Amino acid sequence: MHIRLINPNTTASMTEKIGAAGLKVAAAGTVVSATNPDAGPVSIESHFDEAISAVGVLEEIRRGEQEGVDAYVIACFGDPGLLAARELTAAPVIGIAEAAFHLATLISTRFSVVTTLGRTCIIAEHLLQSYGFAHHCRKVRAAEIPVLDLEDDGACALGRIVDECRRARDEDGVGSIVLGCGGMADLTDEIREAVGLPIIEGVTAAVKLAESLVSLRLGTSKHGDLAFPRPKPFTGRFAYLGN
Amino acid sequence: MHIRLINPNTTASMTEKIGAAGLKVAAAGTVVSATNPDAGPVSIESHFDEAISAVGVLEEIRRGEQEGVDAYVIACFGDPGLLAARELTAAPVIGIAEAAFHLATLISTRFSVVTTLGRTCIIAEHLLQSYGFAHHCRKVRAAEIPVLDLEDDGACALGRIVDECRRARDEDGVGSIVLGCGGMADLTDEIREAVGLPIIEGVTAAVKLAESLVSLRLGTSKHGDLAFPRPKPFTGRFAYLGN
Amino acid sequence: MHIRLINPNTTASMTEKIGAAGLKVAAAGTVVSATNPDAGPVSIESHFDEAISAVGVLEEIRRGEQEGVDAYVIACFGDPGLLAARELTAAPVIGIAEAAFHLATLISTRFSVVTTLGRTCIIAEHLLQSYGFAHHCRKVRAAEIPVLDLEDDGACALGRIVDECRRARDEDGVGSIVLGCGGMADLTDEIREAVGLPIIEGVTAAVKLAESLVSLRLGTSKHGDLAFPRPKPFTGRFAYLGN
Amino acid sequence: MHIRLINPNTTASMTEKIGAAGLKVAAAGTVVSATNPDAGPVSIESHFDEAISAVGVLEEIRRGEQEGVDAYVIACFGDPGLLAARELTAAPVIGIAEAAFHLATLISTRFSVVTTLGRTCIIAEHLLQSYGFAHHCRKVRAAEIPVLDLEDDGACALGRIVDECRRARDEDGVGSIVLGCGGMADLTDEIREAVGLPIIEGVTAAVKLAESLVSLRLGTSKHGDLAFPRPKPFTGRFAYLGN
Amino acid sequence: MHIRLINPNTTASMTEKIGAAGLKVAAAGTVVSATNPDAGPVSIESHFDEAISAVGVLEEIRRGEQEGVDAYVIACFGDPGLLAARELTAAPVIGIAEAAFHLATLISTRFSVVTTLGRTCIIAEHLLQSYGFAHHCRKVRAAEIPVLDLEDDGACALGRIVDECRRARDEDGVGSIVLGCGGMADLTDEIREAVGLPIIEGVTAAVKLAESLVSLRLGTSKHGDLAFPRPKPFTGRFAYLGN
Amino acid sequence: MHIRLINPNTTASMTEKIGAAGLKVAAAGTVVSATNPDAGPVSIESHFDEAISAVGVLEEIRRGEQEGVDAYVIACFGDPGLLAARELTAAPVIGIAEAAFHLATLISTRFSVVTTLGRTCIIAEHLLQSYGFAHHCRKVRAAEIPVLDLEDDGACALGRIVDECRRARDEDGVGSIVLGCGGMADLTDEIREAVGLPIIEGVTAAVKLAESLVSLRLGTSKHGDLAFPRPKPFTGRFAYLGN
């Protein structure tokens, strides 16, 4: 089984980190490969960054389809391009935000999210509502760390994340905490130890969900609204996407 | 006041139609210009089409900002790229789906939507939920017309849309009907006459909402989650979007 | 186009203020007239005040119908008598609370409301839920100012409203603030300047929405549950309302 | 204990019927009196009828307060003036729609409503949402009977109501049916027998809830948003309501 | 009329207290008997305690059916076994949590709950959502008192409950408070006096609702999903439950 | 890794079937064992059956804890005793209904459920609402097959299930179908082939989710409302459950 982790931003060090995190939890027979688009934002911290990154995500899906990939993970906490990606393949496609939310509800009745910047909290809130988990999440919190600071200065970032997680633990009445950024994937164990609650990290969660679906021979439904897009021309520099 | 109508697909005839529809309802002092991206899908009938079209929408916003546009309308019923577009400007940005939904609730307690293809109904359903109008909409219906058939064969399309609107009128218990595609903008009057209910069309609705906000000197909030995106590098062929 | 602003309370100075606010934002060709019932409460600060004021609102609609008014605004933040008013006319009828909520969601993802007395917060909460905006509003706040203090002592009231708006800005994670009383219509600019967020005021919002609907030839649906009331006798001192 | 049944319309025969229905289920020590306003619509079949009837309801509450009434029932299925009425008294005030909804959820997991005219279904839908019972109600159905036909032609009306109740039983997957009009109070037993499901009628339900609250010494909370209205002048022919 | 109060735990002193509270509010002709299972947890403070207690509750229903009981009250605030109990009888079965919630919404627009241990708040939250009252409840609060401390040390428990109720009154913006444990039934008057808000206690509320339903000849619907269970074998030590 | 499948009913042939289904999808290193309580209903088709079966489920959890089981699956579609079971262990506990719902939302935007008897649909509806998936499920359908008919007469049952699944496919606008009974676990492949949509079966889904959580070292949170129950005496024949 080949699972492709798609880091929607173009920062290679984060792609590596994500790949390593996925590999660590993958089953014996699972091949994990991590890629990122060759064009797009170096980090994703806004709806604008997300919208542009979606193009790269979709191209990676198309590339994966040619390579016979069995399942995809979109490794950014806003799940950019998720439904569009699902249209392009009969394989499963899992976003790391949805993955983390799903697993959090299986081990606790209420959770909080700790993400990077306050301005991205609304993205998580919208996803929670759309996925149906709004009532299970007590609070979306931000440690106010720019995403790439997770690359440059892990130690300092770790402290702020742990502090925010502890506030969630002590103030929110939750049983678990969801980490709200793919760039936190390497910090999970340390955070768990420091906070003392189950910590759900999306990349690893998504890898296991992807494996699960493939094992069950369940892929994206091609009946109805996630069917392959109708063939049509695309113009200009996107002409290669049409047919 | 200059309102820019952005047709997210690249079919010029539809852009013209949308511009004409907007112009027809614009106030005396309002300049209405209609554009479309130079690259992207020729019609938008899937999440994939939407995701790619968003790039063009955002470029049109950036272009508009240089031209001093006062407000923007995203003239595709899925409101592609709406929140990202809002981040790029302090001017108002209005999607035609949201515009139509808002006005429908002001003149009726319950409405139905008649859109093009069944596979896009889910897009409207997701928007209704996100915007808060899920309880005001009885049903999202599809006339099963590909978008570009609205260009090629208006007459035939008209008949099918009218039939579906009449079913909505007779079966759904609604007071008004929302047309679910920017490409129907030129058919509104005929549909209204044939159906006998208020028919809300999004392009025209959005133009009036945009004018309203500009008149009130209300623009997209730059405080919090719709603030301008943080400056950062973009790589590869999207490098021009970074700074 | 003739838009009638109905101040549901009987305080003429507030009616004037409301008329002036409406006039200021009206389009060139729009006639704005402001009226108030000749009988009813001098201010509206309870469900009881609202219920009595609705009679006057409905009489004003009936009077407006004889005068050929094109659209109506109910200029009290509880939107008293709104659905009943819509039954009496094929013209649009807009409440200032709904108007403000609608526009707030077009320029921000989340807003708070700052109203007069704490006891009226529940009225706004009920409207938010009924209109579908409960999830878009973070908090309904009260500056604890009786409505008529807005007439007598604008300066002092302004300070308390600004203070509450600043708390909303700093604590609620919102992008805009809705003013929760028609009597604040003349303070909007000062509040906006002092708070630094978009401030949505309902009277002005409603005037623009009313103009929009009239321009689009959209009026209250007369199909179904907002059709004209069935003719029937009314008894006693309300006999003049029957037929 | 004295329970006052307020028929919000001015049709005395319906008031009598409501009083008889209430008396039939009242406890031994309970005095049941039925009144109606001396002015207002002869039946309530629209938001407009409701709004005008609320004045009479509130006057009846004020009158009841002078007479030492212990609890009030608003005997029209739209619960007109309910929250305003609660402000005027520390006694309980119960609407017959809410009463029926509450009891229906205690004996079945899902219910349907059978009301008079289709145009009033929206009133029940709004109440269901506001009270929290939207998910417990499968469908609001109308037998398309004008309210006063329940007075004139009980037999024919009965047949249509029974037919609609049977459709609810056979198609909606419900365990009980709520009758959606105070004027059906005398038909409950016949409907129950003909339909074979528990039939919840609001007048009788409300009388028992009112008795329950009085027995428990629970009255309308005077803390917060249902406190007595702030004293203030009312003008014109409503001056008698001010102080 | 015979109402059976079932205390789901096995602490006889609490059963007595519950019986006394019920008797105090029962109507003249009502026989109130209180029982508890002969096996199960001595108090209910977890989902586990609830699940085991449900067996005893259901046995008490079966026993009551043989004795010709007219209505049942499940006197634990989690309403354990409620829907199962309803399947076993055509009589009404009322949980004390639901009873308290229902009555609270009749006398106030918003309420808070004060329960025993923080870990049980989630039980109340789940019930509020399921019953439809999530929006009417501002907050579920815990006084952090183990249930049996209500037996041993009423005075001390009283102080902590009063403190928490006062916080609810002062911070939550509510008009009434629901007591979240059957073991508080004897403290209601003292709490009401100390807090100054209407205090809704579930045992007494449920008795009155049960009386109401019996008076109205309304019992659990035997049509559809609360019909008597299909006859079938049970094995092992539960064989006596089958047929 | 040892996963324990708990069949909450006492029919050994169903337990075997469930074990076989689980084994078929388990990973190489996973030990799957299937058990059922030694006392309880032979099938679960009502809230009553569920409530009694929960005792056996909880005993199986306790037994599993002594045996060092790593994760548990509750293999009945009503997820009986789920939250109570979670309190008894730090290992993950997964219900087959929740498992199926979670996976369905990962491969389709909307799904329907096909369950056994109409009277159990309400159980699925309540779970959908509680878990947050109410909006993702179009319809809960029943093939009207008693659970044990799945044992006796697989062929006939298969036909009725397939028929109902096809109706869901053709009428509900869904992308996938959830099978609503653990007893259908051996029919999944045949149903999938006959219906042509992704079919999600809960036992297999739950096994993979359990494996996922164990791999990620995520277990039931012991912080807050799912902590181990407070030690306390149980009386009578349940005394063995206390301490």
PDB file of C-alpha atoms in Angstrom, chain E residues 6-210:
ATOM      1  CA  ILE E   6     -37.964   5.077  41.057  1.00  0.00           C
ATOM      2  CA  ASN E   7     -34.702   6.065  42.660  1.00  0.00           C
ATOM      3  CA  PRO E   8     -32.196   4.336  40.371  1.00  0.00           C
ATOM      4  CA  ASN E   9     -29.561   4.018  43.063  1.00  0.00           C
ATOM      5  CA  THR E  10     -29.847   1.740  46.050  1.00  0.00           C
ATOM      6  CA  THR E  11     -29.491   4.211  48.884  1.00  0.00           C
ATOM      7  CA  ALA E  12     -32.677   3.951  50.868  1.00  0.00           C
ATOM      8  CA  SER E  13     -32.311   7.295  52.597  1.00  0.00           C
ATOM      9  CA  MET E  14     -32.268   8.993  49.238  1.00  0.00           C
ATOM     10  CA  THR E  15     -35.307   7.025  48.148  1.00  0.00           C
ATOM     11  CA  GLU E  16     -37.147   8.253  51.215  1.00  0.00           C
ATOM     12  CA  LYS E  17     -36.140  11.821  50.563  1.00  0.00           C
ATOM     13  CA  ILE E  18     -37.320  11.557  46.982  1.00  0.00           C
ATOM     14  CA  GLY E  19     -40.592  10.032  48.058  1.00  0.00           C
ATOM     15  CA  ALA E  20     -41.146  12.793  50.569  1.00  0.00           C
ATOM     16  CA  ALA E  21     -40.397  15.480  48.002  1.00  0.00           C
ATOM     17  CA  GLY E  22     -42.833  13.913  45.574  1.00  0.00           C
ATOM     18  CA  LEU E  23     -45.532  13.493  48.140  1.00  0.00           C
ATOM     19  CA  LYS E  24     -45.267  17.112  49.178  1.00  0.00           C
ATOM     20  CA  VAL E  25     -46.306  18.367  45.754  1.00  0.00           C
ATOM     21  CA  ALA E  26     -48.679  15.588  44.725  1.00  0.00           C
ATOM     22  CA  ALA E  27     -52.347  16.352  44.194  1.00  0.00           C
ATOM     23  CA  ALA E  28     -54.960  15.254  46.690  1.00  0.00           C
ATOM     24  CA  GLY E  29     -55.901  12.035  44.962  1.00  0.00           C
ATOM     25  CA  THR E  30     -52.408  10.980  44.001  1.00  0.00           C
ATOM     26  CA  VAL E  31     -50.711   8.024  45.643  1.00  0.00           C
ATOM     27  CA  VAL E  32     -46.949   8.440  45.592  1.00  0.00           C
ATOM     28  CA  SER E  33     -44.710   5.479  46.248  1.00  0.00           C
ATOM     29  CA  ALA E  34     -40.940   5.498  46.104  1.00  0.00           C
ATOM     30  CA  THR E  35     -38.771   2.495  45.431  1.00  0.00           C
ATOM     31  CA  ASN E  36     -35.240   1.643  44.515  1.00  0.00           C
ATOM     32  CA  PRO E  37     -33.702  -1.419  42.921  1.00  0.00           C
ATOM     33  CA  ASP E  38     -32.435  -4.074  45.248  1.00  0.00           C
ATOM     34  CA  ALA E  39     -29.170  -4.223  43.359  1.00  0.00           C
ATOM     35  CA  GLY E  40     -26.928  -1.604  41.822  1.00  0.00           C
ATOM     36  CA  PRO E  41     -24.730   1.365  42.668  1.00  0.00           C
ATOM     37  CA  VAL E  42     -25.302   3.278  45.881  1.00  0.00           C
ATOM     38  CA  SER E  43     -25.045   6.518  43.929  1.00  0.00           C
ATOM     39  CA  ILE E  44     -24.852   7.472  40.266  1.00  0.00           C
ATOM     40  CA  GLU E  45     -21.908   9.590  39.235  1.00  0.00           C
ATOM     41  CA  SER E  46     -20.717   8.138  35.947  1.00  0.00           C
ATOM     42  CA  HIS E  47     -21.931   6.560  32.738  1.00  0.00           C
ATOM     43  CA  PHE E  48     -21.006   3.212  34.244  1.00  0.00           C
ATOM     44  CA  ASP E  49     -23.147   3.766  37.323  1.00  0.00           C
ATOM     45  CA  GLU E  50     -25.954   4.849  35.021  1.00  0.00           C
ATOM     46  CA  ALA E  51     -25.724   1.811  32.782  1.00  0.00           C
ATOM     47  CA  ILE E  52     -25.912  -0.631  35.665  1.00  0.00           C
ATOM     48  CA  SER E  53     -28.680   1.289  37.388  1.00  0.00           C
ATOM     49  CA  ALA E  54     -30.799   1.066  34.246  1.00  0.00           C
ATOM     50  CA  VAL E  55     -31.351  -2.643  34.871  1.00  0.00           C
ATOM     51  CA  GLY E  56     -32.887  -1.905  38.235  1.00  0.00           C
ATOM     52  CA  VAL E  57     -34.986   0.877  36.796  1.00  0.00           C
ATOM     53  CA  LEU E  58     -36.404  -1.460  34.170  1.00  0.00           C
ATOM     54  CA  GLU E  59     -37.159  -4.118  36.728  1.00  0.00           C
ATOM     55  CA  GLU E  60     -38.993  -1.543  38.782  1.00  0.00           C
ATOM     56  CA  ILE E  61     -41.065  -0.650  35.738  1.00  0.00           C
ATOM     57  CA  ARG E  62     -41.928  -4.299  35.225  1.00  0.00           C
ATOM     58  CA  ARG E  63     -42.879  -4.619  38.851  1.00  0.00           C
ATOM     59  CA  GLY E  64     -44.943  -1.462  38.648  1.00  0.00           C
ATOM     60  CA  GLU E  65     -46.814  -2.802  35.657  1.00  0.00           C
ATOM     61  CA  GLN E  66     -47.944  -5.750  37.691  1.00  0.00           C
ATOM     62  CA  GLU E  67     -49.061  -3.425  40.450  1.00  0.00           C
ATOM     63  CA  GLY E  68     -51.067  -1.209  38.115  1.00  0.00           C
ATOM     64  CA  VAL E  69     -48.972   1.907  38.535  1.00  0.00           C
ATOM     65  CA  ASP E  70     -50.270   4.839  36.475  1.00  0.00           C
ATOM     66  CA  ALA E  71     -47.050   6.739  35.840  1.00  0.00           C
ATOM     67  CA  TYR E  72     -43.360   6.478  36.621  1.00  0.00           C
ATOM     68  CA  VAL E  73     -40.649   8.952  37.513  1.00  0.00           C
ATOM     69  CA  ILE E  74     -36.986   8.067  37.063  1.00  0.00           C
ATOM     70  CA  ALA E  75     -35.448  10.063  39.868  1.00  0.00           C
ATOM     71  CA  CYS E  76     -31.821  10.442  38.804  1.00  0.00           C
ATOM     72  CA  PHE E  77     -30.689  13.490  36.877  1.00  0.00           C
ATOM     73  CA  GLY E  78     -29.195  11.481  34.000  1.00  0.00           C
ATOM     74  CA  ASP E  79     -32.610   9.953  33.235  1.00  0.00           C
ATOM     75  CA  PRO E  80     -31.039   6.474  33.060  1.00  0.00           C
ATOM     76  CA  GLY E  81     -32.942   3.925  31.029  1.00  0.00           C
ATOM     77  CA  LEU E  82     -35.636   6.418  30.052  1.00  0.00           C
ATOM     78  CA  LEU E  83     -36.424   5.261  26.510  1.00  0.00           C
ATOM     79  CA  ALA E  84     -36.119   1.614  27.466  1.00  0.00           C
ATOM     80  CA  ALA E  85     -38.493   2.184  30.358  1.00  0.00           C
ATOM     81  CA  ARG E  86     -40.987   3.814  28.038  1.00  0.00           C
ATOM     82  CA  GLU E  87     -40.980   0.725  25.859  1.00  0.00           C
ATOM     83  CA  LEU E  88     -42.112  -1.425  28.789  1.00  0.00           C
ATOM     84  CA  THR E  89     -45.307   0.445  29.555  1.00  0.00           C
ATOM     85  CA  ALA E  90     -48.169   2.379  28.059  1.00  0.00           C
ATOM     86  CA  ALA E  91     -48.065   4.651  31.087  1.00  0.00           C
ATOM     87  CA  PRO E  92     -46.042   7.861  31.089  1.00  0.00           C
ATOM     88  CA  VAL E  93     -42.428   7.687  32.231  1.00  0.00           C
ATOM     89  CA  ILE E  94     -40.728  10.948  33.130  1.00  0.00           C
ATOM     90  CA  GLY E  95     -37.070  11.600  33.861  1.00  0.00           C
ATOM     91  CA  ILE E  96     -36.264  14.254  36.415  1.00  0.00           C
ATOM     92  CA  ALA E  97     -33.725  15.967  34.182  1.00  0.00           C
ATOM     93  CA  GLU E  98     -36.148  16.345  31.325  1.00  0.00           C
ATOM     94  CA  ALA E  99     -38.887  17.419  33.703  1.00  0.00           C
ATOM     95  CA  ALA E 100     -36.755  20.170  35.151  1.00  0.00           C
ATOM     96  CA  PHE E 101     -35.579  21.369  31.738  1.00  0.00           C
ATOM     97  CA  HIS E 102     -39.114  21.519  30.387  1.00  0.00           C
ATOM     98  CA  LEU E 103     -40.441  23.567  33.286  1.00  0.00           C
ATOM     99  CA  ALA E 104     -37.424  25.864  33.310  1.00  0.00           C
ATOM    100  CA  THR E 105     -38.129  26.940  29.737  1.00  0.00           C
ATOM    101  CA  LEU E 106     -41.706  27.794  30.716  1.00  0.00           C
ATOM    102  CA  ILE E 107     -40.718  30.397  33.278  1.00  0.00           C
ATOM    103  CA  SER E 108     -37.480  31.817  31.909  1.00  0.00           C
ATOM    104  CA  THR E 109     -35.760  32.241  28.571  1.00  0.00           C
ATOM    105  CA  ARG E 110     -32.409  30.939  29.746  1.00  0.00           C
ATOM    106  CA  PHE E 111     -31.380  28.744  32.675  1.00  0.00           C
ATOM    107  CA  SER E 112     -28.249  27.174  34.117  1.00  0.00           C
ATOM    108  CA  VAL E 113     -27.852  23.779  35.746  1.00  0.00           C
ATOM    109  CA  VAL E 114     -26.065  23.222  39.055  1.00  0.00           C
ATOM    110  CA  THR E 115     -25.144  19.580  39.483  1.00  0.00           C
ATOM    111  CA  THR E 116     -22.913  17.542  41.759  1.00  0.00           C
ATOM    112  CA  LEU E 117     -19.607  16.466  40.214  1.00  0.00           C
ATOM    113  CA  GLY E 118     -17.887  18.037  37.214  1.00  0.00           C
ATOM    114  CA  ARG E 119     -17.540  14.678  35.558  1.00  0.00           C
ATOM    115  CA  THR E 120     -21.305  14.376  35.249  1.00  0.00           C
ATOM    116  CA  CYS E 121     -21.776  17.698  33.483  1.00  0.00           C
ATOM    117  CA  ILE E 122     -21.331  15.949  30.152  1.00  0.00           C
ATOM    118  CA  ILE E 123     -24.344  13.775  30.934  1.00  0.00           C
ATOM    119  CA  ALA E 124     -26.503  16.865  31.360  1.00  0.00           C
ATOM    120  CA  GLU E 125     -25.029  18.409  28.213  1.00  0.00           C
ATOM    121  CA  HIS E 126     -25.876  15.340  26.182  1.00  0.00           C
ATOM    122  CA  LEU E 127     -29.423  15.325  27.527  1.00  0.00           C
ATOM    123  CA  LEU E 128     -29.878  19.022  26.795  1.00  0.00           C
ATOM    124  CA  GLN E 129     -28.826  18.458  23.203  1.00  0.00           C
ATOM    125  CA  SER E 130     -30.976  15.369  22.759  1.00  0.00           C
ATOM    126  CA  TYR E 131     -34.070  16.962  24.298  1.00  0.00           C
ATOM    127  CA  GLY E 132     -33.630  20.166  22.305  1.00  0.00           C
ATOM    128  CA  PHE E 133     -32.764  22.530  25.160  1.00  0.00           C
ATOM    129  CA  ALA E 134     -29.094  23.144  24.404  1.00  0.00           C
ATOM    130  CA  HIS E 135     -29.764  26.740  23.408  1.00  0.00           C
ATOM    131  CA  HIS E 136     -31.869  27.447  26.485  1.00  0.00           C
ATOM    132  CA  CYS E 137     -29.171  26.425  28.935  1.00  0.00           C
ATOM    133  CA  ARG E 138     -26.338  28.866  29.441  1.00  0.00           C
ATOM    134  CA  LYS E 139     -24.061  26.657  31.495  1.00  0.00           C
ATOM    135  CA  VAL E 140     -23.892  23.333  33.294  1.00  0.00           C
ATOM    136  CA  ARG E 141     -22.105  23.927  36.575  1.00  0.00           C
ATOM    137  CA  ALA E 142     -20.857  21.531  39.221  1.00  0.00           C
ATOM    138  CA  ALA E 143     -20.662  22.202  42.932  1.00  0.00           C
ATOM    139  CA  GLU E 144     -18.153  19.333  43.154  1.00  0.00           C
ATOM    140  CA  ILE E 145     -20.103  17.438  45.776  1.00  0.00           C
ATOM    141  CA  PRO E 146     -20.249  13.633  45.666  1.00  0.00           C
ATOM    142  CA  VAL E 147     -23.870  12.543  45.599  1.00  0.00           C
ATOM    143  CA  LEU E 148     -23.825  10.789  48.949  1.00  0.00           C
ATOM    144  CA  ASP E 149     -22.418  13.853  50.674  1.00  0.00           C
ATOM    145  CA  LEU E 150     -25.899  15.213  50.115  1.00  0.00           C
ATOM    146  CA  GLU E 151     -27.026  12.513  52.542  1.00  0.00           C
ATOM    147  CA  ASP E 152     -24.276  12.764  55.078  1.00  0.00           C
ATOM    148  CA  ASP E 153     -23.655  16.435  55.284  1.00  0.00           C
ATOM    149  CA  GLY E 154     -26.582  18.370  53.999  1.00  0.00           C
ATOM    150  CA  ALA E 155     -25.521  21.611  55.596  1.00  0.00           C
ATOM    151  CA  CYS E 156     -22.088  21.765  54.039  1.00  0.00           C
ATOM    152  CA  ALA E 157     -23.402  20.630  50.681  1.00  0.00           C
ATOM    153  CA  LEU E 158     -26.100  23.271  50.854  1.00  0.00           C
ATOM    154  CA  GLY E 159     -23.529  26.018  51.177  1.00  0.00           C
ATOM    155  CA  ARG E 160     -21.599  24.900  48.140  1.00  0.00           C
ATOM    156  CA  ILE E 161     -24.714  24.510  46.044  1.00  0.00           C
ATOM    157  CA  VAL E 162     -25.934  27.943  47.043  1.00  0.00           C
ATOM    158  CA  ASP E 163     -22.562  29.427  46.172  1.00  0.00           C
ATOM    159  CA  GLU E 164     -22.617  27.858  42.746  1.00  0.00           C
ATOM    160  CA  CYS E 165     -26.219  28.937  42.168  1.00  0.00           C
ATOM    161  CA  ARG E 166     -25.304  32.482  43.067  1.00  0.00           C
ATOM    162  CA  ARG E 167     -22.466  32.404  40.566  1.00  0.00           C
ATOM    163  CA  ALA E 168     -24.930  31.196  37.953  1.00  0.00           C
ATOM    164  CA  ARG E 169     -27.293  34.015  38.853  1.00  0.00           C
ATOM    165  CA  ASP E 170     -24.588  36.668  38.730  1.00  0.00           C
ATOM    166  CA  GLU E 171     -22.498  35.498  35.776  1.00  0.00           C
ATOM    167  CA  ASP E 172     -24.675  33.501  33.395  1.00  0.00           C
ATOM    168  CA  GLY E 173     -27.493  35.869  32.516  1.00  0.00           C
ATOM    169  CA  VAL E 174     -30.185  33.363  33.439  1.00  0.00           C
ATOM    170  CA  GLY E 175     -33.667  33.678  34.840  1.00  0.00           C
ATOM    171  CA  SER E 176     -33.802  30.364  36.663  1.00  0.00           C
ATOM    172  CA  ILE E 177     -31.638  27.511  37.884  1.00  0.00           C
ATOM    173  CA  VAL E 178     -32.144  23.778  37.535  1.00  0.00           C
ATOM    174  CA  LEU E 179     -30.873  21.557  40.358  1.00  0.00           C
ATOM    175  CA  GLY E 180     -28.957  18.688  38.820  1.00  0.00           C
ATOM    176  CA  CYS E 181     -29.432  15.847  41.293  1.00  0.00           C
ATOM    177  CA  GLY E 182     -32.390  14.042  42.808  1.00  0.00           C
ATOM    178  CA  GLY E 183     -30.581  14.155  46.123  1.00  0.00           C
ATOM    179  CA  MET E 184     -31.064  17.910  46.295  1.00  0.00           C
ATOM    180  CA  ALA E 185     -34.835  17.555  46.449  1.00  0.00           C
ATOM    181  CA  ASP E 186     -35.054  18.483  50.126  1.00  0.00           C
ATOM    182  CA  LEU E 187     -32.894  21.577  49.729  1.00  0.00           C
ATOM    183  CA  THR E 188     -34.965  23.369  47.112  1.00  0.00           C
ATOM    184  CA  ASP E 189     -36.704  25.814  49.406  1.00  0.00           C
ATOM    185  CA  GLU E 190     -33.548  26.817  51.185  1.00  0.00           C
ATOM    186  CA  ILE E 191     -31.704  27.294  47.929  1.00  0.00           C
ATOM    187  CA  ARG E 192     -34.536  29.352  46.467  1.00  0.00           C
ATOM    188  CA  GLU E 193     -34.538  31.598  49.473  1.00  0.00           C
ATOM    189  CA  ALA E 194     -30.784  32.041  49.448  1.00  0.00           C
ATOM    190  CA  VAL E 195     -30.496  32.659  45.732  1.00  0.00           C
ATOM    191  CA  GLY E 196     -33.618  34.646  44.948  1.00  0.00           C
ATOM    192  CA  LEU E 197     -34.298  33.023  41.594  1.00  0.00           C
ATOM    193  CA  PRO E 198     -36.835  30.370  40.656  1.00  0.00           C
ATOM    194  CA  ILE E 199     -35.186  27.024  41.390  1.00  0.00           C
ATOM    195  CA  ILE E 200     -36.471  24.043  39.432  1.00  0.00           C
ATOM    196  CA  GLU E 201     -36.075  20.686  41.108  1.00  0.00           C
ATOM    197  CA  GLY E 202     -36.599  17.611  38.985  1.00  0.00           C
ATOM    198  CA  VAL E 203     -38.393  15.155  41.266  1.00  0.00           C
ATOM    199  CA  THR E 204     -41.170  17.559  42.045  1.00  0.00           C
ATOM    200  CA  ALA E 205     -41.316  18.720  38.440  1.00  0.00           C
ATOM    201  CA  ALA E 206     -41.599  15.154  37.213  1.00  0.00           C
ATOM    202  CA  VAL E 207     -44.393  14.291  39.619  1.00  0.00           C
ATOM    203  CA  LYS E 208     -46.493  17.150  38.320  1.00  0.00           C
ATOM    204  CA  LEU E 209     -45.781  16.271  34.690  1.00  0.00           C
ATOM    205  CA  ALA E 210     -46.701  12.659  35.387  1.00  0.00           C
TER     206      ALA E 210
END
